mmCIF file of C-alpha atoms in Angstrom:
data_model
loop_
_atom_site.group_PDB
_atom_site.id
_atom_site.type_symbol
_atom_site.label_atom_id
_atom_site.label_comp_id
_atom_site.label_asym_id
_atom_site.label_seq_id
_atom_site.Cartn_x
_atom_site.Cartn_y
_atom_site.Cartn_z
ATOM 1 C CA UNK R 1 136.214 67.819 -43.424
ATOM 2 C CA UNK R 2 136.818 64.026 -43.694
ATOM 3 C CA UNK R 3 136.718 64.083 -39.503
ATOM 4 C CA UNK R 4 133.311 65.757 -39.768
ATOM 5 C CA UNK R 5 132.118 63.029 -42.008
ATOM 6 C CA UNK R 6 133.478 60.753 -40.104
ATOM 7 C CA UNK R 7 131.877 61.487 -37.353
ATOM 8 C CA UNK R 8 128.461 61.526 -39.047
ATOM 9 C CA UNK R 9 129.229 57.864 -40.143
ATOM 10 C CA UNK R 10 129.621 56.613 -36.429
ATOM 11 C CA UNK R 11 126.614 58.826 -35.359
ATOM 12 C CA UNK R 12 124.285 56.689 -37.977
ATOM 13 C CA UNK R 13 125.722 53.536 -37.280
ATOM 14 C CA UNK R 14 125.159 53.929 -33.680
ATOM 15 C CA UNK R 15 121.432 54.857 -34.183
ATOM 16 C CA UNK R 16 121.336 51.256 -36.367
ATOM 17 C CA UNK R 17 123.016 49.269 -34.164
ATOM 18 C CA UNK R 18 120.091 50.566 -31.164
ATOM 19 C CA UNK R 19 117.736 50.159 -32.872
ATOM 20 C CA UNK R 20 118.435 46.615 -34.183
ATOM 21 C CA UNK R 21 119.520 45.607 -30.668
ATOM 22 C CA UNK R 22 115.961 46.489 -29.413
ATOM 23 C CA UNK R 23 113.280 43.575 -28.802
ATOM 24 C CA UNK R 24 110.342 43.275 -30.929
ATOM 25 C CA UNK R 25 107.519 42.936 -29.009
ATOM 26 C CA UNK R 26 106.452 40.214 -31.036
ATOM 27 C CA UNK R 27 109.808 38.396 -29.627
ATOM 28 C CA UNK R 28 108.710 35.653 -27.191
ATOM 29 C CA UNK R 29 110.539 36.296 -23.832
ATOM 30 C CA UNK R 30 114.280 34.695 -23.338
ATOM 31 C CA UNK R 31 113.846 32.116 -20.629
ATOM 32 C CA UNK R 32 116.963 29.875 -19.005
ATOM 33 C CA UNK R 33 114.024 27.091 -18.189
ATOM 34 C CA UNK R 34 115.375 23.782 -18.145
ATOM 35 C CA UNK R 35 112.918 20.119 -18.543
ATOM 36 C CA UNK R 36 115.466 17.413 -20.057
ATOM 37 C CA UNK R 37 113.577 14.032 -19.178
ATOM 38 C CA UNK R 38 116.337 11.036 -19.259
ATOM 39 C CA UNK R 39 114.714 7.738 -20.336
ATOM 40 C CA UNK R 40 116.737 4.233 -19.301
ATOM 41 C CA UNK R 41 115.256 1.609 -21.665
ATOM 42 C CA UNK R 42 115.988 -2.443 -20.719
ATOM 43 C CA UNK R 43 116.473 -3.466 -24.068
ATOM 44 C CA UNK R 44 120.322 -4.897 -24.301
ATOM 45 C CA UNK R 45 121.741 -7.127 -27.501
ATOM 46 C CA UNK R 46 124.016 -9.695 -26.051
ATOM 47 C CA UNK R 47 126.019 -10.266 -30.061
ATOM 48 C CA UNK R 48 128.199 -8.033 -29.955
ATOM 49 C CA UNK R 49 128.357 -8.818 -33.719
ATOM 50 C CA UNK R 50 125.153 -7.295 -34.224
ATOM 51 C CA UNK R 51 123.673 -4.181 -33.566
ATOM 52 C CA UNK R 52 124.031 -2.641 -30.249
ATOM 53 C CA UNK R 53 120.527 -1.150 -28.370
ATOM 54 C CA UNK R 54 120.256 2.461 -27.751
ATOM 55 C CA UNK R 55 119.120 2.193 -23.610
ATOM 56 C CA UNK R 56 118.923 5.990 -23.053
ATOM 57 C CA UNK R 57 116.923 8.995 -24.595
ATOM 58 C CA UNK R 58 116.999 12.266 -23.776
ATOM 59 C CA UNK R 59 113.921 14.536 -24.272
ATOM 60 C CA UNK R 60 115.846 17.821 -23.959
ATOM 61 C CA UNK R 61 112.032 19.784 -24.464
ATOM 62 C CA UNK R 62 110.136 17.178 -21.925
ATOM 63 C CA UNK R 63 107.794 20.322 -21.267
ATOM 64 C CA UNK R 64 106.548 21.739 -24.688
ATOM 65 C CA UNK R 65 103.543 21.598 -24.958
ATOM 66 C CA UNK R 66 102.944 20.242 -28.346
ATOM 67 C CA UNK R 67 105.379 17.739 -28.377
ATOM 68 C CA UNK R 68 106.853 16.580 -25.677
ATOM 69 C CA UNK R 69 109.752 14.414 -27.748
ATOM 70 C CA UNK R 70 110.966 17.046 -29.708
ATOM 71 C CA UNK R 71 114.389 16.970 -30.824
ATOM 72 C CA UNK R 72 114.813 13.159 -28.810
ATOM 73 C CA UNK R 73 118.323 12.127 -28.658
ATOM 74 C CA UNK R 74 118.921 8.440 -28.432
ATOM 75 C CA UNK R 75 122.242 7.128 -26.666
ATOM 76 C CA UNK R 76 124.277 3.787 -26.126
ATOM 77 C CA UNK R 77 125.374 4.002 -22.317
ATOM 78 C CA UNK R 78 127.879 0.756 -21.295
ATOM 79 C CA UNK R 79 125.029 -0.919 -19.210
ATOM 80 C CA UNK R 80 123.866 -3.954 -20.092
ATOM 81 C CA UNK R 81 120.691 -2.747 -20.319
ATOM 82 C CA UNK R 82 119.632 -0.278 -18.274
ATOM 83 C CA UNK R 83 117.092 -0.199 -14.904
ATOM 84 C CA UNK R 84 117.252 2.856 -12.885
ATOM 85 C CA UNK R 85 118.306 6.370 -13.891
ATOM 86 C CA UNK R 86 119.439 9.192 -12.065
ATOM 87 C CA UNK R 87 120.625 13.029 -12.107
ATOM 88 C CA UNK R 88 121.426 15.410 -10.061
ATOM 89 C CA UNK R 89 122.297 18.628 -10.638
ATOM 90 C CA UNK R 90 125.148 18.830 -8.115
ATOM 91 C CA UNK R 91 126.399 15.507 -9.265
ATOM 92 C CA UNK R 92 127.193 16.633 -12.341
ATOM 93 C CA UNK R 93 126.690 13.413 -13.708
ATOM 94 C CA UNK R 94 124.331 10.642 -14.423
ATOM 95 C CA UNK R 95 124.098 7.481 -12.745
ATOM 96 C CA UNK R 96 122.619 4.349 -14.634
ATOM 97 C CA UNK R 97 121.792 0.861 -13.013
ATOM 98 C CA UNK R 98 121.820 -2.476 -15.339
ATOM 99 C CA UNK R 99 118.517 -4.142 -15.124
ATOM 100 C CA UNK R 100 120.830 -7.468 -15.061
ATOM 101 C CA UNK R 101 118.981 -10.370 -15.975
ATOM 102 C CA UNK R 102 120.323 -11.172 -19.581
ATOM 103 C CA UNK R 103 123.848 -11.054 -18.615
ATOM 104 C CA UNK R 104 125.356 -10.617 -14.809
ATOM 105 C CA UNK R 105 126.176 -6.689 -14.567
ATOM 106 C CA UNK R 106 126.157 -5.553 -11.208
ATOM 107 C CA UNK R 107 128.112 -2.063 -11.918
ATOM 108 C CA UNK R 108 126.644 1.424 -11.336
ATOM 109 C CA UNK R 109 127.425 3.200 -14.446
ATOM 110 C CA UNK R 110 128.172 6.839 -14.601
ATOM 111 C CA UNK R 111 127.821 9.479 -17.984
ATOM 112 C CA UNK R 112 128.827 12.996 -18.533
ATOM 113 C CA UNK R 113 126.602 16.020 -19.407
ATOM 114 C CA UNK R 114 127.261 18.209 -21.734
ATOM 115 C CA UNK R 115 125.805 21.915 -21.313
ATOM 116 C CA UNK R 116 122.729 21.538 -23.503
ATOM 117 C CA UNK R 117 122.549 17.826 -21.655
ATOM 118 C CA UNK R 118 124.084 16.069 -23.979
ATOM 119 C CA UNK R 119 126.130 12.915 -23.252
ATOM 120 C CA UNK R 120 129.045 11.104 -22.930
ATOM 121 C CA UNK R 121 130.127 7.794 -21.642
ATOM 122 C CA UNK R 122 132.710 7.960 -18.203
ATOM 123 C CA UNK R 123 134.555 5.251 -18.488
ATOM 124 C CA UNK R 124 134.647 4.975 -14.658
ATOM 125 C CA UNK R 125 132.107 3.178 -12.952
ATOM 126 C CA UNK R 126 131.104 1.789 -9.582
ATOM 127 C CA UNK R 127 132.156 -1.718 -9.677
ATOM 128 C CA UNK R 128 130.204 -3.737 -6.542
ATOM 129 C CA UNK R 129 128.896 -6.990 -6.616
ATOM 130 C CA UNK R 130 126.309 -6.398 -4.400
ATOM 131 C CA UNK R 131 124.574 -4.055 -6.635
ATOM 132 C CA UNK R 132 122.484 -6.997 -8.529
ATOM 133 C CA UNK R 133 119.011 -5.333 -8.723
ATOM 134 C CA UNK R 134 119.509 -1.618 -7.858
ATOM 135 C CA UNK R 135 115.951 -0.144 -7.973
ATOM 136 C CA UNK R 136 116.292 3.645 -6.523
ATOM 137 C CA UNK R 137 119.812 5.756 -6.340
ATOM 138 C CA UNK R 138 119.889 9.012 -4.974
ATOM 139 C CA UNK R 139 122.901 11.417 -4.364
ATOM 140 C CA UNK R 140 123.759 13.883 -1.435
ATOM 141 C CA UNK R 141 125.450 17.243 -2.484
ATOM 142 C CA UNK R 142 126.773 18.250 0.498
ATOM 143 C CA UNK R 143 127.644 14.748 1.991
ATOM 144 C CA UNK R 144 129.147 13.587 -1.214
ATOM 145 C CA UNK R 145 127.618 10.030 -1.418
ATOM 146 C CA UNK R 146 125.820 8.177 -3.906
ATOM 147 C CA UNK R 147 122.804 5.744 -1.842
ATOM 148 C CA UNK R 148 121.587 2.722 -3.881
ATOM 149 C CA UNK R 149 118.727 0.352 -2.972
ATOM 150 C CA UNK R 150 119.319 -3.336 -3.728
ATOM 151 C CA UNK R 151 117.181 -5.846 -3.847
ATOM 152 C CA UNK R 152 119.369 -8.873 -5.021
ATOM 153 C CA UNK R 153 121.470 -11.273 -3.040
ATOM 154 C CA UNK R 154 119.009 -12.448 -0.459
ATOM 155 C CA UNK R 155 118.251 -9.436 1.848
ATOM 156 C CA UNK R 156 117.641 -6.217 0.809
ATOM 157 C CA UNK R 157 119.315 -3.236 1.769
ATOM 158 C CA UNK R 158 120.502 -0.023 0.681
ATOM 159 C CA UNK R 159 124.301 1.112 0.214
ATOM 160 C CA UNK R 160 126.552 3.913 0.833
ATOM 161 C CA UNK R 161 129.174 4.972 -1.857
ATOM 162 C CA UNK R 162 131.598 7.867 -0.563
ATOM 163 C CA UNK R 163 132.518 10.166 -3.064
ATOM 164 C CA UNK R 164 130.957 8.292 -6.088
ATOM 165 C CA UNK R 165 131.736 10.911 -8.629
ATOM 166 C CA UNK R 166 135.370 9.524 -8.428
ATOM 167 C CA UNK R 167 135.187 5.541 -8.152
ATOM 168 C CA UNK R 168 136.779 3.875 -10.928
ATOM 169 C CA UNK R 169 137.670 0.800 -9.038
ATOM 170 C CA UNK R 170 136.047 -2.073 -6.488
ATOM 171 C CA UNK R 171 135.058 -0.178 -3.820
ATOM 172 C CA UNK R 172 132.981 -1.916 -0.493
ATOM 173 C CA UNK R 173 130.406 0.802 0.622
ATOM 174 C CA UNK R 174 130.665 3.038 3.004
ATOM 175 C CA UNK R 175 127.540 2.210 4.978
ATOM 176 C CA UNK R 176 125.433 -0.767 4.990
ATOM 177 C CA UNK R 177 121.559 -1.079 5.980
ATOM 178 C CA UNK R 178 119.576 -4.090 6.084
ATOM 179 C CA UNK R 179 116.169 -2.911 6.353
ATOM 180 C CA UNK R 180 113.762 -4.635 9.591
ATOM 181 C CA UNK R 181 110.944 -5.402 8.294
ATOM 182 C CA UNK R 182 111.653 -7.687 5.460
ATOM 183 C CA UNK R 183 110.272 -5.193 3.329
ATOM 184 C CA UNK R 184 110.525 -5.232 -0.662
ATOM 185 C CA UNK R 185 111.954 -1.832 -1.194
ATOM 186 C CA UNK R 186 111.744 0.386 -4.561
ATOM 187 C CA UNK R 187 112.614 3.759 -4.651
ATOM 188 C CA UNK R 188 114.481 5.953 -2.852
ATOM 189 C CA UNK R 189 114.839 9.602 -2.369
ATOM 190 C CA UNK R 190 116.172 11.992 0.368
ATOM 191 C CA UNK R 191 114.217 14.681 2.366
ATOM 192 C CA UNK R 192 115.938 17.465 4.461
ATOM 193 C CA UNK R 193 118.142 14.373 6.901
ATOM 194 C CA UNK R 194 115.571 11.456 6.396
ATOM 195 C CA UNK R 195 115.788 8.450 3.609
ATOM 196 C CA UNK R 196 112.793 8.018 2.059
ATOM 197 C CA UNK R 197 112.045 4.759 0.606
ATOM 198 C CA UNK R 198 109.054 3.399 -1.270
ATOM 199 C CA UNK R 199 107.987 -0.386 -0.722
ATOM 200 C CA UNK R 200 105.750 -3.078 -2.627
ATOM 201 C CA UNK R 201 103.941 -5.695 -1.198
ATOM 202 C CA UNK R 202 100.554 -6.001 0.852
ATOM 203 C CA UNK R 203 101.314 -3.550 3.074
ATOM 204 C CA UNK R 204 102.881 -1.322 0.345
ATOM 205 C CA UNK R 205 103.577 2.385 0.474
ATOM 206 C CA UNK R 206 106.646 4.284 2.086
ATOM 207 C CA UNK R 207 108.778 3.779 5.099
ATOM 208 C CA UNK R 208 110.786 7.338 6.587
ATOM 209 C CA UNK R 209 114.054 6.908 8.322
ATOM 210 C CA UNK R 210 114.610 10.239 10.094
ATOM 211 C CA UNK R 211 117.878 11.206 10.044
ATOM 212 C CA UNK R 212 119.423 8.579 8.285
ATOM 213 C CA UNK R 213 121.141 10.006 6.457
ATOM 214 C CA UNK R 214 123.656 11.614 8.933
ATOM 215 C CA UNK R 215 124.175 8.531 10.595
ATOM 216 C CA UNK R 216 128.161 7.516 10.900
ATOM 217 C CA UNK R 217 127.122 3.834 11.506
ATOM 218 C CA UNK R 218 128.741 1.465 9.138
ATOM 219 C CA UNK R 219 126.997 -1.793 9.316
ATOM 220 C CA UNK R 220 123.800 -1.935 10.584
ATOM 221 C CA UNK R 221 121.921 -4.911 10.279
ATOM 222 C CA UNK R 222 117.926 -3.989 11.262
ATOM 223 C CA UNK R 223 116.977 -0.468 10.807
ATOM 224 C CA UNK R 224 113.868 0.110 12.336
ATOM 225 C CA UNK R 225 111.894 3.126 10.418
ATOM 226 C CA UNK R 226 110.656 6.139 12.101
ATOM 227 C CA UNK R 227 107.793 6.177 10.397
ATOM 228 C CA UNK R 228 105.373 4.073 8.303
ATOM 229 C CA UNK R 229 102.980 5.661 5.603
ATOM 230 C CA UNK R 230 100.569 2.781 4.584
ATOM 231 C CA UNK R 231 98.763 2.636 1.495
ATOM 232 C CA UNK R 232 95.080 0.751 1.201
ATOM 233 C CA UNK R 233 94.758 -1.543 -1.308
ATOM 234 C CA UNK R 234 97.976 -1.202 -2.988
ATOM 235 C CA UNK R 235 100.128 -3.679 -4.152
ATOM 236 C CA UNK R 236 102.560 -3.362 -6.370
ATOM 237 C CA UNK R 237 103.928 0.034 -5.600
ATOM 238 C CA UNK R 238 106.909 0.911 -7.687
ATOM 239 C CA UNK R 239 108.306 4.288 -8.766
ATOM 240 C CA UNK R 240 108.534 7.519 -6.048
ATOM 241 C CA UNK R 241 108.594 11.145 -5.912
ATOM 242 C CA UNK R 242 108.445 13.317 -3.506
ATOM 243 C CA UNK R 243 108.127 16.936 -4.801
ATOM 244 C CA UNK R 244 109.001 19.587 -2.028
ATOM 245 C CA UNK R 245 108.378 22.988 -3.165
ATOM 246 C CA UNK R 246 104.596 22.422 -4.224
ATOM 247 C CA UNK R 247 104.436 20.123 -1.382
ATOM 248 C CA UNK R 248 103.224 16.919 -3.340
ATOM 249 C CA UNK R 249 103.677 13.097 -3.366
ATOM 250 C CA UNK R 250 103.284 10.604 -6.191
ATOM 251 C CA UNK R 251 103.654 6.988 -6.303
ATOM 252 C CA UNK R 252 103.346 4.264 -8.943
ATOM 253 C CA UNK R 253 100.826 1.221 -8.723
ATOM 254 C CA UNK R 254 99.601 -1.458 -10.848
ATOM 255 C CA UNK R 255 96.875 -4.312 -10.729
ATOM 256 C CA UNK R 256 98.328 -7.657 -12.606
ATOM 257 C CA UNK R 257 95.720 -10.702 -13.376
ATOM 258 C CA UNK R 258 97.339 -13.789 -14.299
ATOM 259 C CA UNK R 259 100.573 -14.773 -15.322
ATOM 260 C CA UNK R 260 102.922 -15.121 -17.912
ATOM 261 C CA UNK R 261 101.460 -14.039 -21.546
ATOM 262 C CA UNK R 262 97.741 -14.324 -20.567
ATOM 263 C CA UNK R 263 98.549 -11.574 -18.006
ATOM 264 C CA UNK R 264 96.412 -8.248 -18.167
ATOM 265 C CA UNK R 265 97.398 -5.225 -16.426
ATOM 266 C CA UNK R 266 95.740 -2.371 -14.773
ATOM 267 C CA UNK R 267 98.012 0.754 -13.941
ATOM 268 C CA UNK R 268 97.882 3.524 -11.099
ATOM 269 C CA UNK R 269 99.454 6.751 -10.387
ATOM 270 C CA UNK R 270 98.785 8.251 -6.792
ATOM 271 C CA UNK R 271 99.001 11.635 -6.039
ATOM 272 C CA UNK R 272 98.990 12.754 -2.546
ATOM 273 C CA UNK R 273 98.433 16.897 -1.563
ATOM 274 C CA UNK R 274 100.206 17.946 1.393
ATOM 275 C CA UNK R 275 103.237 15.261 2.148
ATOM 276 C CA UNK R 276 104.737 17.235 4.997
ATOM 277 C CA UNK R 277 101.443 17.051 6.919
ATOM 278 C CA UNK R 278 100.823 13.099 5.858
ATOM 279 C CA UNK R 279 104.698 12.282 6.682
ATOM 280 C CA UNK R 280 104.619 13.619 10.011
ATOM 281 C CA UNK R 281 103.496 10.614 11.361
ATOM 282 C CA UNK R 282 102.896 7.068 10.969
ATOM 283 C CA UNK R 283 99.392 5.603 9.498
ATOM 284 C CA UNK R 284 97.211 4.717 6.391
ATOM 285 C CA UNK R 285 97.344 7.693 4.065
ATOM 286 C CA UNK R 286 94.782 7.716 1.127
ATOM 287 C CA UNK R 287 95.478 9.513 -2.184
ATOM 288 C CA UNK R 288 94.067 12.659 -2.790
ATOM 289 C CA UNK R 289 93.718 11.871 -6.776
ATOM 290 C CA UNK R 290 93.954 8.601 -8.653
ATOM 291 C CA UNK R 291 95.001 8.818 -12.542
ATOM 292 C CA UNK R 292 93.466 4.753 -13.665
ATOM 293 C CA UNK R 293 91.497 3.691 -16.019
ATOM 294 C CA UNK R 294 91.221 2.336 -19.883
ATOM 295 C CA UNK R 295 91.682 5.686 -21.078
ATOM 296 C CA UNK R 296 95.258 6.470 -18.878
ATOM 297 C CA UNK R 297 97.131 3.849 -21.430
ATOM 298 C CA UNK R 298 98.767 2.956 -17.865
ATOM 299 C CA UNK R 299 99.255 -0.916 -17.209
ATOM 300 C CA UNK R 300 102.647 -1.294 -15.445
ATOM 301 C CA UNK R 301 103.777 1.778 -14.273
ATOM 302 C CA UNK R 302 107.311 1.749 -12.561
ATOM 303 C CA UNK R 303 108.764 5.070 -12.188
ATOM 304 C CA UNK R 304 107.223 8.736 -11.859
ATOM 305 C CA UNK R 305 108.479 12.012 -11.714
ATOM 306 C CA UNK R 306 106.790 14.957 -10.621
ATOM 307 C CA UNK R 307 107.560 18.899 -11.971
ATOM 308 C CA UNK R 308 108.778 20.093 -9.063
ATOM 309 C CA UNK R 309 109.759 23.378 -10.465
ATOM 310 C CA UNK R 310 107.358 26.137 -8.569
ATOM 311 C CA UNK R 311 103.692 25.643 -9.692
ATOM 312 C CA UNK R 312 104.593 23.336 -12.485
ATOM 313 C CA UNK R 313 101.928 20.938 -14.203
ATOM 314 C CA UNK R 314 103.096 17.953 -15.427
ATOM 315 C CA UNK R 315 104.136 14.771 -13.778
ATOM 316 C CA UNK R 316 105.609 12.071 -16.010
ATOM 317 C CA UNK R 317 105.386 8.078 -15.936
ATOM 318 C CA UNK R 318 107.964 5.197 -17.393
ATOM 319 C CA UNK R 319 105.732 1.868 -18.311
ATOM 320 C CA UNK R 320 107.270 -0.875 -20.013
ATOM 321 C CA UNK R 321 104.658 -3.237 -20.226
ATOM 322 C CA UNK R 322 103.009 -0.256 -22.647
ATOM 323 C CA UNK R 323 106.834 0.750 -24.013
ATOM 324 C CA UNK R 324 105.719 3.935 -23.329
ATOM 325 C CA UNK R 325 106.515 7.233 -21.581
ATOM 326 C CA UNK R 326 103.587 9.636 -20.136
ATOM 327 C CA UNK R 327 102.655 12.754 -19.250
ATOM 328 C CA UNK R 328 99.999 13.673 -17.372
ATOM 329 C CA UNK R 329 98.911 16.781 -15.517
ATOM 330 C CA UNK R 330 99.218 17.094 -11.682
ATOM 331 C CA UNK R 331 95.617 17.942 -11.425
ATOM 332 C CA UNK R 332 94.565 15.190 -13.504
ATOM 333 C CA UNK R 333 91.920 12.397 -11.925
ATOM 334 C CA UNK R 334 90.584 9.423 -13.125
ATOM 335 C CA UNK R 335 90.300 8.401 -16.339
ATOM 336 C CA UNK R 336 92.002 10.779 -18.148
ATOM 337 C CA UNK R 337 94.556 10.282 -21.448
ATOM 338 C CA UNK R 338 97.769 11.300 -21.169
ATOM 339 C CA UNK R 339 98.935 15.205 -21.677
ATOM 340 C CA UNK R 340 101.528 13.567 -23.908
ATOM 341 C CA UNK R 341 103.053 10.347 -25.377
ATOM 342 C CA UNK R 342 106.800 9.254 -25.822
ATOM 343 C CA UNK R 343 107.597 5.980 -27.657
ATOM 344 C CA UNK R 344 111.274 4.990 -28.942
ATOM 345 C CA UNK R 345 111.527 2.688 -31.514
ATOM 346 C CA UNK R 346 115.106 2.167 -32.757
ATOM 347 C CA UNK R 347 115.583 2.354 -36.692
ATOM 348 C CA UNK R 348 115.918 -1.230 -38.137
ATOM 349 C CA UNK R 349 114.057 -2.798 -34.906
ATOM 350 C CA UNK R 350 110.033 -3.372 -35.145
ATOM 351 C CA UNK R 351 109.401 -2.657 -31.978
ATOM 352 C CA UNK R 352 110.050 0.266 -29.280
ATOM 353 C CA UNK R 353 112.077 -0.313 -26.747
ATOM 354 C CA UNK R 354 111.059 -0.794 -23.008
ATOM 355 C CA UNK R 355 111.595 2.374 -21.027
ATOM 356 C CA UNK R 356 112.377 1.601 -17.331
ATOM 357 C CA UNK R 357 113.474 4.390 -15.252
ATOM 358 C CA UNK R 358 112.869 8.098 -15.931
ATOM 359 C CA UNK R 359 114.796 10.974 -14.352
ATOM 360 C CA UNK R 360 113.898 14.753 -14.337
ATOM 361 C CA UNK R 361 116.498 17.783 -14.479
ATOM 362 C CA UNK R 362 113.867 20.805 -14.491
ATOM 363 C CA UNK R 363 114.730 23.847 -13.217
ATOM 364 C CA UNK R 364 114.334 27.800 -13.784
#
């Protein structure tokens, strides 16, 4: 008799437990989506008496659409204030640059990611005095390498780290590559073999060097580029990114009048449709839209990164002359506000810090 009840008991609490395992279809759908948007701000207290600068933020929900800086997380990296900023999945790791002008910090400074993307300082780092104004970094999964454009110590040039994820010691690079043409290099970024590399100057916009990336070549002291994507009328072309699954380009731009703190400022983001068609060959390319104007907020952009998740919307923009991170739509033109605004200002400081390099883990 007590068996019978028994199994009554189990038959009910079966019945519950299905039931209250089944989705309501007011649920919203589980979704594994991923946009954490890492922020490397400049800002860098030389007391070390005083307060210490928070130089990195992570927006762990860079793509909601209400607010883009929802549950920020602020965090004190060991650069001496931080320049460029850059993940990769594969890497496992974050590399940050120092912006080193207030004091003379010419590592490459790596930090550990949690699950959720937290972090966590790595005490190693890649110690290299050549590395005095790294501007782009970019890391190759398979190849195991960390690449680093420099533009201090006279000539600029881009390095070669083997097996960065383990340096914890002086290391000479790999590979050295002075580039040809005396250009002013930015950004960096690899496609399929090639090294992609955005320049300033008059004749700003991006150089390709096919198959560079293979190369076994340890020194090489003019690299000629194989091919040359030329920009009208820009001139100070900055931040780079080259989106390959929607097929897309974007590059940073800005207008400055004047010097010093009379200085005014008028900011550009290019978007270009179709790069593998207009980086087949060399030649002026023109954008297909242009995000300007009073209403963009933009006045000295210096680092963009597109969505490149599969018909994704948003492309996001690091200014510091604005202390101010944007977001914009990919089909935005003209003079549009931005989709979204993200300012950091530290408590006890009165103003926000000076975001300088942005760096995009989305995936699905």
């Amino acid at each position: 008799m007590k068996l019978k009840y028994l199994f009554a008991l189990l038959a009910i609490a079966t019945l519950i437990g299905f039931y209250s395992c089944e989705k309501d279809d007011d649920e919203p759908p589980a979704s594994n989506s991923i946009s954490r948007l890492y922020i490397s701000y400049s800002d860098f207290n030389d007391n070390p008496d005083l307060t210490q600068f928070n130089n990195v933020v992570l927006l762990p929900n860079s793509d909601d659409e209400e607010n883009m800086g929802l549950r920020a997380t602020p965090f004190l990296s060991n650069v001496k204030g931080g320049n460029t900023i850059y993940f990769n999945p594969s890497a496992r790791l974050i590399f940050q640059s120092s912006i080193n002008t207030t004091v003379t910090d010419t590592f490459v400074y790596k930090l550990n990611i949690g699950e959720t993307g937290a972090l966590s300082n790595d005490n190693n780092r890649i110690r290299q005095g050549l590395l005095r104004d790294v501007r782009g970094l970019v890391f190759h999964p398979s190849l195991d390498k960390l690449y680093a454009i420099s533009n201090g110590g006279g000539t600029p040039a881009y390095y070669v780290f083997d097996r960065p994820r383990g340096l914890s010691e002086f290391r000479k690079p790999g590979q050295t590559y002075h580039f040809k043409n005396e250009i002013v290099p930015w950004d960096v970024t690899i496609v399929k073999s090639g090294l992609v590399v955005s320049k300033s100057g008059a004749n700003g916009g991006v150089e390709i060097y096919d198959n560079l990336v293979i190369s076994r070549d340890s020194i090489v002291q003019s690299v000629e580029p194989s091919k040359i994507l030329t920009v009208s009328d820009a001139v100070n072309i900055r931040g780079m990114s080259v989106d390959t699954v929607n097929n897309m380009l974007a590059l940073t731009d800005f207008v400055q009048t004047g010097t010093g703190a009379s200085a005014t400022y008028e900011g550009r983001i290019l978007i270009f449709d179709d790069y593998a068609k207009i980086s087949a060959a060399s030649g002026a390319i023109s954008p297909t839209r242009i995000i300007k104007g009073v209403n963009t907020k933009l006045k000295q952009p210096v680092d963009v990164e597109l969505d490149f998740r599969k018909d994704s919307k948003y492309i996001y923009v690091a200014d510091p002359i604005s202390k101010a991170v944007y977001r914009f739509l990919k089909t935005d033109n003209g003079d549009v506000a931005p989709n979204a605004t993200y300012q950091y200002q530290q408590p006890g400081r009165a103003e926000a810090s000076v975001p300088r390099g942005i760096s995009l883990d989305a995936r699905n």
